[in-house]
Amino acid sequence: MSDPNSTAEENRSPQASLLDQIVDPANLQRAWERVRANKGAPGFDGMSIKDFPKFAADHLPRIVAQIREGRYAPATVRRVWIPKPNGEKRPLGIPTVLDRVVQQAIAQALSPIFDVGFSEQSYGFRMGKQAHAAIEHLRVHSQQGYRWGVDCDLKSYFDTVNHELLMREIRKRISDKRVLKLIRKYLRAGVRHEDGTTEKSQAGVPQGGPLSPLLANIMLDPLDKLIESIGLPFARYADDFLILAKTKEDAQEAMSRVEEFLECHLRLLVNQDKRQVAPLKECSFLGFRIHGKKVQRTDNAAQRFRMRIREITSRSRGVSLSTIFTELRRYCTGWFHYFKIGLSYKELYDWDQWIRRRVRLCHWKQWKLPRKRRRELIQRGIAPERVKLATRSRKGYWRTAGNSLLQIALNNDYLKSQGLPSLRDLWLVFKYEDKAQL
């Protein structure tokens, strides 16, 4: 250990070796493991997750040297467009696998430095924080008389972040100029469109990179501090936040101060069409509504669920039944575990019935010809003299899927044995078995 009385040691910046921490082999290995676990599509260079280990074995020492010397140039991100529930499209930037690894390594080194100063009411992309905790935080305060909500939506947040203001916030805690230069390079890497053209990045933090969530939190941390100074409870998850107030007047004053701060100090745009001061039960946050002691999923969440199930079970998809079961299991399980705190037994019982009917429709469609349908029904225990009632029916697919013979042939136990998930069963485990172990 060094002499504690050493003046040189006292004056040395604790972040003098921050870049060394970023490119440390152990840190890079953890970054790669995280990127590999997240999977994801290739960047514009076409390199897949599977191809990266060989590339790294051949080129990573050279790339690390370039990063140390400040010569490394991040690649442009591949622009893709993700459909939104309202019919619009959200831009997503997919970095190359190499840049995802480097960005993840940067995030791992920087997160401990910034996270300790973040607000406790900031829940997005932070260790030990989650969406359910944010909802519970708001629910508890709603029981303390905070019945008004300030629902403020940022317009195209990730595309409009001012680079200079963001770098100013980063410089408050980071002094290593090589790290600052590398972050700025990522901000200005630009995007490559589907037609092959490239566009420089004058503003914004591209969604899709591992570093973007941390940068988003850094940029909005001053907003958190402002709301805390007002003295009102709130919760923020990335660019989505909801402020609570006890009176309409307090909520309106908070809205005014927040709007001014966002537009004048952070140079971010407030979506005037979606902003509102309203009773809390009329506000939505992260797909939930808080109504008294209850937390409920929003109507939009249910509509998106129905839409996705229709897509998976579309009779014109031309995929195998095993593929349909796999996709349903993955989607339904993920959807349930996110919205489970806002779902009721009756609702999930009805969803299960509807999903099973959609699956029976898929079976009926794939059996196609009457003789195929006859054979399948008989194999599943339907008497031959009754089979013709279904196989010769001129009813449409949806009506046939509700036919009692098809329900017997493709009964609930059979569908479950094929891997069809049951939202009702998941709810029972969550409501009773999980809580019994606490």
XYZ file of C-alpha atoms in Angstrom:
438
model
C 0.000 0.000 0.000
C 1.130 3.566 -0.637
C 2.048 6.072 2.068
C -1.194 7.875 3.137
C 0.828 11.035 3.682
C 2.040 11.109 0.110
C 1.077 14.414 -1.518
C 1.326 12.911 -4.991
C -1.122 10.165 -4.031
C -3.567 12.697 -2.589
C -3.474 14.873 -5.691
C -3.810 11.995 -8.170
C -7.291 11.771 -9.687
C -9.093 8.565 -8.653
C -10.270 8.325 -12.289
C -6.807 8.600 -13.840
C -7.026 4.943 -14.834
C -10.695 4.922 -15.899
C -9.831 4.028 -19.485
C -7.671 1.198 -18.172
C -10.711 -0.061 -16.258
C -12.785 0.013 -19.431
C -10.312 -1.995 -21.539
C -9.302 -4.313 -18.718
C -9.591 -7.902 -20.044
C -11.893 -8.944 -17.206
C -14.217 -5.992 -17.855
C -14.263 -6.691 -21.583
C -15.037 -10.351 -20.901
C -18.002 -9.395 -18.703
C -19.157 -6.988 -21.395
C -18.982 -9.705 -24.035
C -20.927 -12.138 -21.844
C -23.653 -9.527 -21.360
C -23.841 -8.753 -25.100
C -23.927 -12.450 -25.927
C -26.745 -13.053 -23.430
C -28.775 -10.196 -24.917
C -28.303 -11.677 -28.410
C -29.508 -9.137 -30.943
C -29.170 -8.635 -34.678
C -25.919 -7.818 -36.509
C -24.894 -4.238 -37.199
C -24.307 -2.912 -40.694
C -21.118 -5.045 -41.044
C -23.188 -8.236 -40.873
C -21.142 -9.777 -38.045
C -23.282 -11.985 -35.803
C -22.887 -12.859 -32.136
C -21.695 -16.292 -33.234
C -18.933 -14.812 -35.410
C -17.540 -12.397 -32.825
C -15.263 -14.681 -30.726
C -13.053 -15.522 -33.703
C -12.934 -11.854 -34.732
C -11.990 -10.834 -31.186
C -9.235 -13.443 -30.982
C -7.658 -12.017 -34.134
C -8.254 -8.287 -33.684
C -9.120 -7.328 -30.094
C -5.506 -6.485 -28.990
C -5.199 -4.094 -31.936
C -8.570 -2.488 -31.142
C -7.690 -2.071 -27.461
C -4.473 -0.347 -28.522
C -6.476 2.006 -30.766
C -8.813 2.849 -27.889
C -5.863 3.589 -25.585
C -4.272 5.836 -28.214
C -7.525 7.638 -29.036
C -7.557 6.348 -32.608
C -10.557 4.047 -32.388
C -13.499 5.112 -34.578
C -16.899 3.557 -33.775
C -18.885 2.290 -36.744
C -22.161 3.838 -37.818
C -25.261 2.172 -36.393
C -27.742 0.349 -38.596
C -31.094 2.122 -38.669
C -34.203 -0.005 -38.311
C -37.769 1.053 -37.610
C -39.927 -0.582 -34.942
C -43.730 -0.276 -35.233
C -45.483 1.480 -32.350
C -49.007 0.625 -31.118
C -50.374 3.882 -32.558
C -49.230 2.987 -36.067
C -46.140 5.194 -36.026
C -42.582 3.860 -36.140
C -39.787 4.280 -33.622
C -36.189 4.536 -34.864
C -33.731 2.021 -33.456
C -29.976 2.072 -33.979
C -28.197 -1.277 -33.986
C -24.432 -0.965 -33.372
C -22.005 -3.611 -34.545
C -21.314 -6.421 -32.084
C -17.846 -4.960 -31.466
C -19.265 -1.562 -30.589
C -21.889 -3.166 -28.372
C -19.094 -4.848 -26.418
C -17.101 -1.606 -26.114
C -20.192 0.379 -25.121
C -21.095 -2.235 -22.518
C -17.559 -2.069 -21.140
C -17.855 1.728 -20.858
C -21.243 1.446 -19.157
C -19.899 -1.071 -16.619
C -17.075 1.259 -15.664
C -19.177 4.440 -15.549
C -22.362 3.144 -13.912
C -20.938 2.901 -10.354
C -19.608 6.445 -10.653
C -22.950 7.975 -11.648
C -25.463 5.654 -10.025
C -24.633 6.694 -6.467
C -25.764 10.221 -7.280
C -28.978 9.322 -9.086
C -32.356 9.912 -7.460
C -33.973 7.049 -5.576
C -37.076 7.795 -7.633
C -35.288 6.992 -10.910
C -36.045 3.354 -11.757
C -35.023 2.757 -15.349
C -31.984 0.616 -16.253
C -30.520 0.592 -12.764
C -29.286 -2.324 -10.693
C -31.881 -3.358 -8.126
C -34.583 -1.167 -9.663
C -37.553 -2.311 -11.706
C -40.842 -1.109 -13.157
C -42.950 -2.836 -10.485
C -41.060 -0.990 -7.744
C -41.839 2.311 -9.467
C -45.551 1.460 -9.620
C -45.590 0.406 -5.960
C -43.842 3.657 -5.007
C -46.602 5.642 -6.718
C -49.373 3.440 -5.284
C -48.131 3.952 -1.725
C -48.094 7.729 -2.155
C -51.539 7.692 -3.739
C -52.780 6.245 -0.435
C -51.239 9.231 1.350
C -53.489 11.702 -0.423
C -51.588 12.253 -3.665
C -54.520 11.818 -6.034
C -53.448 14.106 -8.897
C -50.945 13.264 -11.583
C -48.629 15.303 -13.794
C -48.338 13.142 -16.904
C -45.641 14.729 -19.052
C -44.405 13.095 -22.242
C -41.099 13.957 -23.924
C -41.254 14.194 -27.687
C -38.657 12.030 -29.478
C -36.395 12.176 -26.431
C -33.657 9.826 -27.607
C -33.430 11.702 -30.923
C -33.228 15.211 -29.457
C -30.692 14.968 -26.615
C -28.284 17.883 -26.901
C -24.733 16.510 -27.088
C -23.065 19.512 -25.479
C -25.416 19.553 -22.506
C -25.002 15.797 -22.070
C -21.210 16.035 -22.172
C -21.369 18.855 -19.634
C -23.185 16.540 -17.220
C -20.705 13.730 -17.863
C -17.711 16.006 -17.250
C -19.034 16.756 -13.765
C -17.918 13.275 -12.707
C -15.514 12.102 -15.408
C -12.136 13.772 -15.842
C -10.360 11.253 -18.092
C -10.226 13.075 -21.430
C -9.696 9.845 -23.351
C -12.978 8.471 -22.015
C -14.798 11.721 -22.750
C -13.473 11.671 -26.297
C -14.559 8.066 -26.797
C -18.099 8.802 -25.558
C -18.362 11.797 -27.855
C -17.299 9.613 -30.785
C -20.157 7.244 -30.035
C -22.605 10.140 -29.902
C -21.440 11.293 -33.324
C -21.044 7.892 -34.959
C -24.009 8.497 -37.252
C -26.536 6.095 -38.721
C -26.638 4.002 -41.867
C -30.023 3.669 -43.532
C -31.420 0.683 -45.383
C -30.568 2.262 -48.744
C -26.886 2.460 -47.762
C -26.761 6.202 -47.157
C -25.276 7.538 -43.924
C -26.361 10.447 -41.779
C -24.300 12.308 -39.204
C -25.606 12.497 -35.645
C -26.017 16.130 -34.656
C -28.154 15.299 -31.621
C -29.675 12.366 -29.835
C -28.651 9.133 -28.175
C -29.337 6.198 -30.503
C -31.648 3.619 -28.973
C -30.248 0.131 -29.207
C -26.757 0.523 -27.747
C -25.794 -0.643 -24.224
C -24.470 2.801 -23.336
C -27.667 4.684 -24.275
C -29.683 3.898 -21.096
C -26.932 5.242 -18.848
C -26.556 8.385 -20.961
C -30.331 8.880 -20.870
C -30.301 8.737 -17.069
C -27.348 11.135 -16.868
C -29.137 13.649 -19.075
C -32.369 13.538 -17.048
C -30.772 13.471 -13.593
C -31.045 17.302 -13.322
C -34.782 16.918 -13.964
C -35.011 14.446 -11.077
C -33.223 16.899 -8.832
C -35.634 19.689 -9.817
C -38.713 17.582 -9.010
C -37.171 16.599 -5.672
C -36.658 20.281 -4.876
C -40.364 20.909 -5.529
C -41.098 18.333 -2.848
C -43.476 16.070 -4.750
C -43.199 12.283 -5.093
C -42.578 10.953 -8.593
C -41.202 8.030 -10.518
C -39.127 8.117 -13.689
C -38.276 5.232 -15.963
C -35.997 6.424 -18.777
C -37.927 9.255 -20.472
C -41.285 8.287 -18.954
C -42.159 9.962 -15.654
C -45.193 10.705 -13.520
C -45.379 13.295 -10.731
C -47.972 13.122 -7.943
C -49.657 16.003 -6.150
C -52.371 16.408 -3.531
C -54.196 19.228 -5.294
C -54.832 20.244 -8.852
C -53.151 23.590 -8.211
C -49.946 21.910 -6.985
C -49.966 19.635 -10.028
C -50.404 22.549 -12.437
C -47.572 24.489 -10.803
C -45.308 21.438 -11.029
C -46.200 20.978 -14.689
C -45.307 24.602 -15.418
C -41.911 24.383 -13.691
C -41.031 21.046 -15.280
C -41.937 22.218 -18.788
C -39.858 25.356 -18.421
C -36.883 23.408 -17.099
C -37.021 20.800 -19.850
C -37.327 23.271 -22.696
C -35.089 26.065 -21.418
C -32.364 24.208 -19.510
C -32.250 20.733 -21.088
C -33.521 21.821 -24.521
C -35.932 18.904 -24.710
C -39.378 19.053 -26.249
C -42.583 18.315 -24.352
C -45.285 16.570 -26.366
C -48.151 19.017 -26.021
C -50.684 16.483 -27.285
C -49.933 13.982 -24.504
C -49.164 16.196 -21.514
C -51.888 16.447 -18.902
C -52.753 17.310 -15.329
C -55.463 14.857 -14.328
C -56.764 12.687 -11.493
C -54.269 9.892 -10.927
C -56.714 7.199 -12.032
C -56.743 8.814 -15.493
C -52.950 8.790 -15.837
C -50.964 5.868 -17.179
C -47.385 4.941 -16.376
C -45.419 2.026 -17.795
C -48.630 0.374 -18.987
C -50.437 0.644 -15.625
C -53.089 2.796 -13.990
C -53.339 3.385 -10.244
C -56.887 3.552 -8.943
C -57.116 3.780 -5.182
C -55.371 0.736 -3.730
C -55.577 -1.109 -7.024
C -53.089 -1.276 -9.848
C -54.588 -2.116 -13.234
C -53.129 -2.645 -16.665
C -54.160 -0.045 -19.236
C -56.555 -0.693 -22.102
C -53.676 -0.104 -24.521
C -51.721 -2.926 -22.881
C -54.660 -5.290 -23.442
C -55.049 -4.144 -27.048
C -51.379 -4.742 -27.766
C -51.644 -8.189 -26.201
C -54.649 -9.116 -28.323
C -52.950 -7.783 -31.451
C -49.787 -9.805 -30.838
C -51.708 -13.030 -30.138
C -53.609 -12.529 -33.395
C -50.304 -12.117 -35.223
C -48.831 -15.287 -33.708
C -51.944 -17.367 -34.400
C -52.763 -15.914 -37.806
C -54.015 -18.739 -40.015
C -52.121 -17.324 -43.009
C -48.638 -17.383 -41.420
C -47.540 -20.712 -42.854
C -45.478 -21.822 -39.847
C -45.592 -25.085 -37.892
C -47.808 -25.573 -34.881
C -44.732 -26.179 -32.722
C -43.447 -22.734 -33.726
C -46.787 -21.185 -32.785
C -46.731 -22.902 -29.388
C -43.161 -21.745 -28.745
C -43.942 -18.143 -29.634
C -47.127 -18.150 -27.566
C -45.311 -19.588 -24.556
C -42.522 -17.032 -24.782
C -44.795 -14.033 -25.347
C -47.578 -14.930 -22.886
C -45.135 -15.746 -20.104
C -43.204 -12.516 -20.583
C -46.375 -10.420 -20.853
C -47.861 -11.986 -17.732
C -44.776 -11.492 -15.577
C -44.665 -7.810 -16.515
C -48.389 -7.055 -16.046
C -49.194 -9.582 -13.295
C -49.607 -6.915 -10.611
C -52.429 -5.351 -12.657
C -54.342 -8.461 -13.795
C -57.390 -10.257 -12.391
C -58.231 -13.949 -12.306
C -61.432 -13.434 -14.353
C -59.587 -11.528 -17.060
C -56.921 -14.204 -17.432
C -59.534 -16.987 -17.445
C -61.222 -15.247 -20.400
C -57.878 -14.686 -22.162
C -57.077 -18.401 -21.850
C -60.371 -19.384 -23.463
C -59.800 -16.979 -26.328
C -56.204 -18.124 -26.905
C -57.228 -21.793 -26.913
C -59.875 -21.030 -29.527
C -57.257 -19.218 -31.639
C -55.010 -22.299 -31.406
C -57.829 -24.653 -32.391
C -58.409 -22.408 -35.389
C -54.747 -22.906 -36.368
C -55.099 -26.682 -36.127
C -58.258 -26.656 -38.265
C -56.584 -24.503 -40.882
C -53.473 -26.689 -41.057
C -55.470 -29.908 -41.371
C -56.945 -28.370 -44.566
C -58.674 -31.215 -46.444
C -61.823 -32.972 -45.141
C -60.151 -36.409 -45.097
C -57.248 -35.030 -43.073
C -59.653 -33.423 -40.636
C -61.670 -36.641 -40.389
C -58.570 -38.681 -39.614
C -57.308 -36.231 -36.990
C -60.649 -36.036 -35.197
C -61.106 -39.818 -35.119
C -57.569 -40.272 -33.771
C -58.508 -37.903 -30.974
C -61.549 -39.923 -29.890
C -64.431 -38.436 -31.889
C -66.908 -41.093 -33.096
C -66.856 -41.505 -36.923
C -70.592 -40.849 -37.238
C -70.151 -37.482 -35.528
C -67.057 -36.397 -37.446
C -68.970 -35.363 -40.546
C -70.797 -32.717 -38.496
C -67.512 -30.850 -38.360
C -65.621 -31.878 -41.496
C -68.522 -31.021 -43.839
C -69.450 -27.820 -42.051
C -69.477 -24.612 -44.082
C -68.942 -22.455 -41.036
C -65.971 -20.116 -41.020
C -62.748 -20.934 -39.208
C -63.564 -18.896 -36.120
C -67.017 -20.434 -35.651
C -65.649 -23.923 -36.246
C -62.928 -23.335 -33.658
C -65.712 -22.976 -31.091
C -67.364 -26.251 -32.162
C -67.841 -28.685 -29.273
C -66.304 -31.586 -31.239
C -63.117 -29.608 -31.842
C -63.036 -28.623 -28.173
C -63.231 -32.292 -27.202
C -60.609 -33.408 -29.743
C -58.273 -30.575 -28.831
C -59.163 -30.352 -25.159
C -57.394 -28.175 -22.622
C -55.192 -30.982 -21.315
C -54.005 -31.861 -24.815
C -53.157 -28.251 -25.665
C -51.326 -27.907 -22.362
C -49.315 -31.060 -23.120
C -48.264 -29.458 -26.402
C -46.826 -26.481 -24.532
C -49.675 -23.964 -24.631
C -49.254 -21.659 -21.613
C -52.085 -20.941 -19.200
C -52.294 -17.381 -17.912
C -54.661 -18.600 -15.218
C -52.109 -21.119 -13.935
C -49.378 -18.474 -13.941
C -51.648 -16.184 -11.913
C -52.361 -18.906 -9.338
C -48.641 -19.547 -8.880
C -47.977 -15.820 -8.520
C -50.881 -15.229 -6.144
C -50.445 -18.208 -3.843
C -47.327 -20.325 -4.286
C -44.862 -17.455 -4.753
C -46.261 -15.483 -1.828
C -46.389 -18.596 0.388
C -42.594 -18.858 0.063
C -41.992 -15.294 1.214
